[in-house]
Short mmCIF file of C-alpha atoms in Angstrom, two decimals:
data_model
loop_
_atom_site.label_atom_id
_atom_site.label_comp_id
_atom_site.label_asym_id
_atom_site.label_seq_id
_atom_site.Cartn_x
_atom_site.Cartn_y
_atom_site.Cartn_z
CA MET A 646 -21.23 1.75 33.52
CA GLU A 647 -22.27 -0.80 30.91
CA VAL A 648 -25.25 0.49 28.94
CA TYR A 649 -25.90 -1.95 26.09
CA GLY A 650 -24.40 -5.26 27.14
CA GLY A 651 -21.25 -7.09 26.08
CA GLU A 652 -22.10 -7.99 22.48
CA VAL A 653 -23.15 -4.47 21.51
CA ASN A 654 -20.06 -3.02 23.18
CA ARG A 655 -17.84 -5.54 21.36
CA LEU A 656 -19.38 -4.49 18.03
CA ILE A 657 -18.93 -0.78 18.80
CA GLU A 658 -15.33 -1.33 19.92
CA GLY A 659 -14.55 -3.44 16.83
CA LEU A 660 -15.94 -0.79 14.48
CA GLY A 661 -14.14 1.94 16.43
CA ARG A 662 -10.79 0.31 15.64
CA LEU A 663 -11.29 0.98 11.92
CA PRO A 664 -9.34 4.00 10.58
CA GLY A 665 -11.31 7.21 10.50
CA ILE A 666 -14.12 5.85 12.68
CA GLY A 667 -14.59 7.69 15.96
CA SER A 668 -16.68 6.46 18.88
CA LYS A 669 -19.89 8.22 17.76
CA THR A 670 -19.62 6.91 14.20
CA ALA A 671 -18.86 3.42 15.53
CA GLN A 672 -21.97 3.57 17.68
CA ARG A 673 -24.11 4.75 14.73
CA LEU A 674 -22.74 1.97 12.50
CA ALA A 675 -23.32 -0.63 15.21
CA PHE A 676 -26.96 0.42 15.65
CA HIS A 677 -27.42 0.37 11.88
CA ILE A 678 -26.00 -3.16 11.63
CA ILE A 679 -28.16 -4.35 14.53
CA SER A 680 -31.29 -2.96 12.87
CA MET A 681 -30.49 -4.54 9.48
CA PRO A 682 -32.45 -7.59 8.34
CA GLU A 683 -30.52 -10.70 9.33
CA GLU A 684 -29.79 -11.73 5.72
CA ARG A 685 -28.20 -8.32 4.96
CA ALA A 686 -26.09 -8.48 8.13
CA LEU A 687 -24.96 -12.02 7.22
CA ALA A 688 -24.16 -10.90 3.66
CA LEU A 689 -22.01 -8.09 5.08
CA SER A 690 -20.16 -10.43 7.41
CA ASP A 691 -19.66 -12.96 4.57
CA ALA A 692 -18.26 -10.20 2.35
CA ILE A 693 -15.75 -9.24 5.05
CA VAL A 694 -14.69 -12.86 5.70
CA ASN A 695 -14.44 -13.69 1.97
CA ALA A 696 -12.44 -10.55 1.25
CA LYS A 697 -10.01 -11.42 4.05
CA LYS A 698 -9.64 -14.99 2.76
CA ASN A 699 -9.49 -14.31 -0.99
CA ILE A 700 -7.88 -10.90 -1.52
CA LYS A 701 -4.18 -11.03 -2.43
CA TYR A 702 -1.62 -8.97 -4.31
CA CYS A 703 -1.53 -8.96 -8.11
CA SER A 704 1.57 -10.91 -9.17
CA CYS A 705 2.42 -8.15 -11.65
CA CYS A 706 1.64 -4.72 -10.12
CA TYR A 707 0.97 -5.62 -6.46
CA THR A 708 -2.41 -3.97 -6.14
CA ILE A 709 -5.06 -5.89 -4.23
CA THR A 710 -7.22 -8.31 -6.20
CA ASP A 711 -8.97 -11.65 -5.93
CA ARG A 712 -7.14 -12.96 -9.03
CA GLU A 713 -3.57 -13.96 -9.77
CA VAL A 714 -3.28 -10.95 -12.14
CA CYS A 715 -5.54 -7.92 -11.61
CA PRO A 716 -8.02 -6.74 -14.30
CA ILE A 717 -5.82 -3.75 -15.23
CA CYS A 718 -2.66 -5.80 -15.78
CA SER A 719 -4.54 -8.48 -17.72
CA SER A 720 -6.36 -6.01 -19.98
CA PRO A 721 -5.21 -5.93 -23.62
CA ASN A 722 -6.72 -2.44 -23.88
CA ARG A 723 -4.13 -0.90 -21.53
CA ASN A 724 -0.80 0.53 -22.67
CA HIS A 725 1.68 -1.81 -21.00
CA LYS A 726 4.61 0.34 -22.16
CA VAL A 727 3.72 3.08 -19.63
CA ILE A 728 3.81 2.26 -15.92
CA MET A 729 2.66 4.64 -13.19
CA VAL A 730 4.29 4.03 -9.81
CA VAL A 731 1.97 4.79 -6.87
CA GLU A 732 2.28 4.35 -3.12
CA THR A 733 -0.94 2.44 -2.35
CA PRO A 734 -3.86 0.68 -4.06
CA ARG A 735 -6.00 3.67 -2.99
CA ASP A 736 -3.78 5.95 -5.08
CA LEU A 737 -4.25 3.62 -8.05
CA ALA A 738 -8.03 3.84 -7.59
CA ALA A 739 -7.81 7.65 -7.44
CA TYR A 740 -6.09 7.79 -10.84
CA GLU A 741 -8.50 5.26 -12.30
CA ARG A 742 -11.38 7.56 -11.34
CA THR A 743 -10.00 10.21 -13.71
CA GLY A 744 -10.64 7.82 -16.62
CA GLN A 745 -7.70 9.40 -18.47
CA PHE A 746 -4.74 7.12 -17.77
CA ASP A 747 -4.60 4.09 -20.05
CA GLY A 748 -1.29 2.65 -18.89
CA VAL A 749 -0.66 0.17 -16.08
CA TYR A 750 0.52 0.61 -12.50
CA HIS A 751 3.05 -0.55 -9.96
CA VAL A 752 2.10 -0.26 -6.27
CA LEU A 753 5.00 0.27 -3.86
CA HIS A 754 3.02 -0.19 -0.63
CA GLY A 755 4.78 2.71 1.03
CA VAL A 756 7.64 5.16 0.58
CA ILE A 757 11.21 5.36 1.80
CA ASN A 758 11.12 6.86 5.30
CA PRO A 759 14.37 6.54 7.30
CA ALA A 760 12.72 8.12 10.37
CA LEU A 761 10.38 5.12 10.56
CA GLY A 762 13.07 2.64 9.54
CA ILE A 763 11.53 2.08 6.07
CA GLY A 764 14.18 1.59 3.42
CA PRO A 765 14.06 0.60 -0.26
CA ALA A 766 14.02 -3.10 0.66
CA ASP A 767 10.82 -2.60 2.68
CA ILE A 768 8.70 -1.50 -0.29
CA ARG A 769 8.19 -3.02 -3.76
CA ILE A 770 11.14 -1.36 -5.55
CA SER A 771 13.03 -4.59 -6.30
CA GLU A 772 9.83 -6.02 -7.85
CA LEU A 773 9.56 -2.88 -10.00
CA MET A 774 13.15 -3.26 -11.19
CA ARG A 775 12.57 -6.94 -12.08
CA ARG A 776 9.45 -5.94 -13.96
CA LEU A 777 11.33 -3.29 -15.94
CA GLN A 778 13.96 -5.87 -16.93
CA ASN A 779 11.33 -8.36 -18.13
CA GLU A 780 8.89 -6.00 -19.87
CA ASP A 781 9.21 -3.58 -22.77
CA VAL A 782 8.56 -0.25 -21.02
CA ASP A 783 8.92 3.20 -22.64
CA GLU A 784 8.00 5.44 -19.71
CA LEU A 785 7.80 5.25 -15.94
CA ILE A 786 5.58 7.89 -14.32
CA ILE A 787 6.37 8.35 -10.64
CA ALA A 788 3.21 9.40 -8.78
CA THR A 789 4.34 9.23 -5.18
CA GLY A 790 3.17 11.96 -2.80
CA SER A 791 4.81 15.37 -2.80
CA GLY A 792 6.06 15.22 0.80
CA PRO A 793 9.75 14.67 1.60
CA GLU A 794 9.37 10.86 1.71
CA GLY A 795 7.52 10.74 -1.62
CA GLU A 796 10.13 12.99 -3.23
CA ALA A 797 13.01 10.91 -1.84
CA THR A 798 11.38 7.73 -3.13
CA ALA A 799 10.87 9.31 -6.57
CA MET A 800 14.51 10.39 -6.78
CA TYR A 801 15.74 6.97 -5.63
CA ILE A 802 13.67 5.16 -8.27
CA SER A 803 14.70 7.67 -10.95
CA LYS A 804 18.40 7.05 -10.26
CA LEU A 805 17.89 3.29 -10.52
CA VAL A 806 15.83 3.41 -13.72
CA LYS A 807 17.56 6.09 -15.83
CA PRO A 808 20.60 3.95 -16.74
CA ALA A 809 18.21 1.46 -18.38
CA GLY A 810 17.24 4.12 -20.93
CA ILE A 811 13.60 4.26 -19.81
CA LYS A 812 12.02 7.73 -19.79
CA VAL A 813 11.23 8.71 -16.19
CA SER A 814 8.68 11.42 -15.37
CA ARG A 815 7.18 12.79 -12.18
CA ILE A 816 3.60 14.01 -11.73
CA ALA A 817 3.42 17.80 -11.75
CA SER A 818 2.55 20.07 -8.90
CA GLY A 819 -1.09 20.66 -8.28
CA VAL A 820 -1.12 17.85 -5.78
CA PRO A 821 -0.68 19.66 -2.43
CA VAL A 822 2.39 18.95 -0.34
CA GLY A 823 1.58 16.26 2.18
CA GLY A 824 -1.76 15.53 0.47
CA ASP A 825 -3.01 11.97 0.04
CA LEU A 826 -3.85 11.17 -3.58
CA GLU A 827 -7.03 9.33 -2.59
CA CYS A 828 -8.48 12.56 -1.13
CA ILE A 829 -7.77 14.77 -4.14
CA ASP A 830 -10.37 15.52 -6.79
CA GLU A 831 -10.10 14.03 -10.28
CA VAL A 832 -9.45 17.37 -12.05
CA THR A 833 -6.42 18.11 -9.86
CA LEU A 834 -5.09 14.59 -10.37
CA LEU A 835 -5.57 14.88 -14.13
CA ARG A 836 -3.73 18.23 -14.26
CA ALA A 837 -0.88 16.77 -12.23
CA LEU A 838 -0.66 13.83 -14.63
CA GLU A 839 -0.79 16.00 -17.77
CA GLY A 840 1.78 18.45 -16.39
CA ARG A 841 4.28 15.83 -15.24
CA VAL A 842 7.95 16.70 -15.55
CA TYR A 843 10.72 14.46 -16.84
CA LEU A 844 13.52 13.64 -14.43
#
């Protein structure tokens, strides 16, 4: 039975398709949006549309940004000789929250996962290798997850990079197996970074 009418149901269904949003949360969000002043609701919808139109990948590290080169890659205050390799832009944001890493990043947008048909060519490993050839890099810190796919990706990258004479390290344990970096507190992330091991 239809309770609210088509437009309300469409809004609830649309919000319910977002990751981590169940039907009750979608309903609460929909009611909140409906009760907002019109200018705030329009500002929210404009922000969504503009983000979709203007957000792209940084041409250097492949995080999301609205510029050609993201603020981290273009900053002269960052140590461009140390690159941390992460799986997603969310992982990059998690390390930035620690406020302790002053290097730059490279975002793979996934990990090698043969079970899902994801190989090295499906993530940004070739872009990383090109970057290492064109930039003066002293150390590559591999900060992929500690699950089997993250470990396999770390080992694959390590084998490709070591012959170039670049120091390769891996974040230390402290990050739980199968844990997503974005959900881990800053202290644990910092300890994992400080206790990284060289491969």
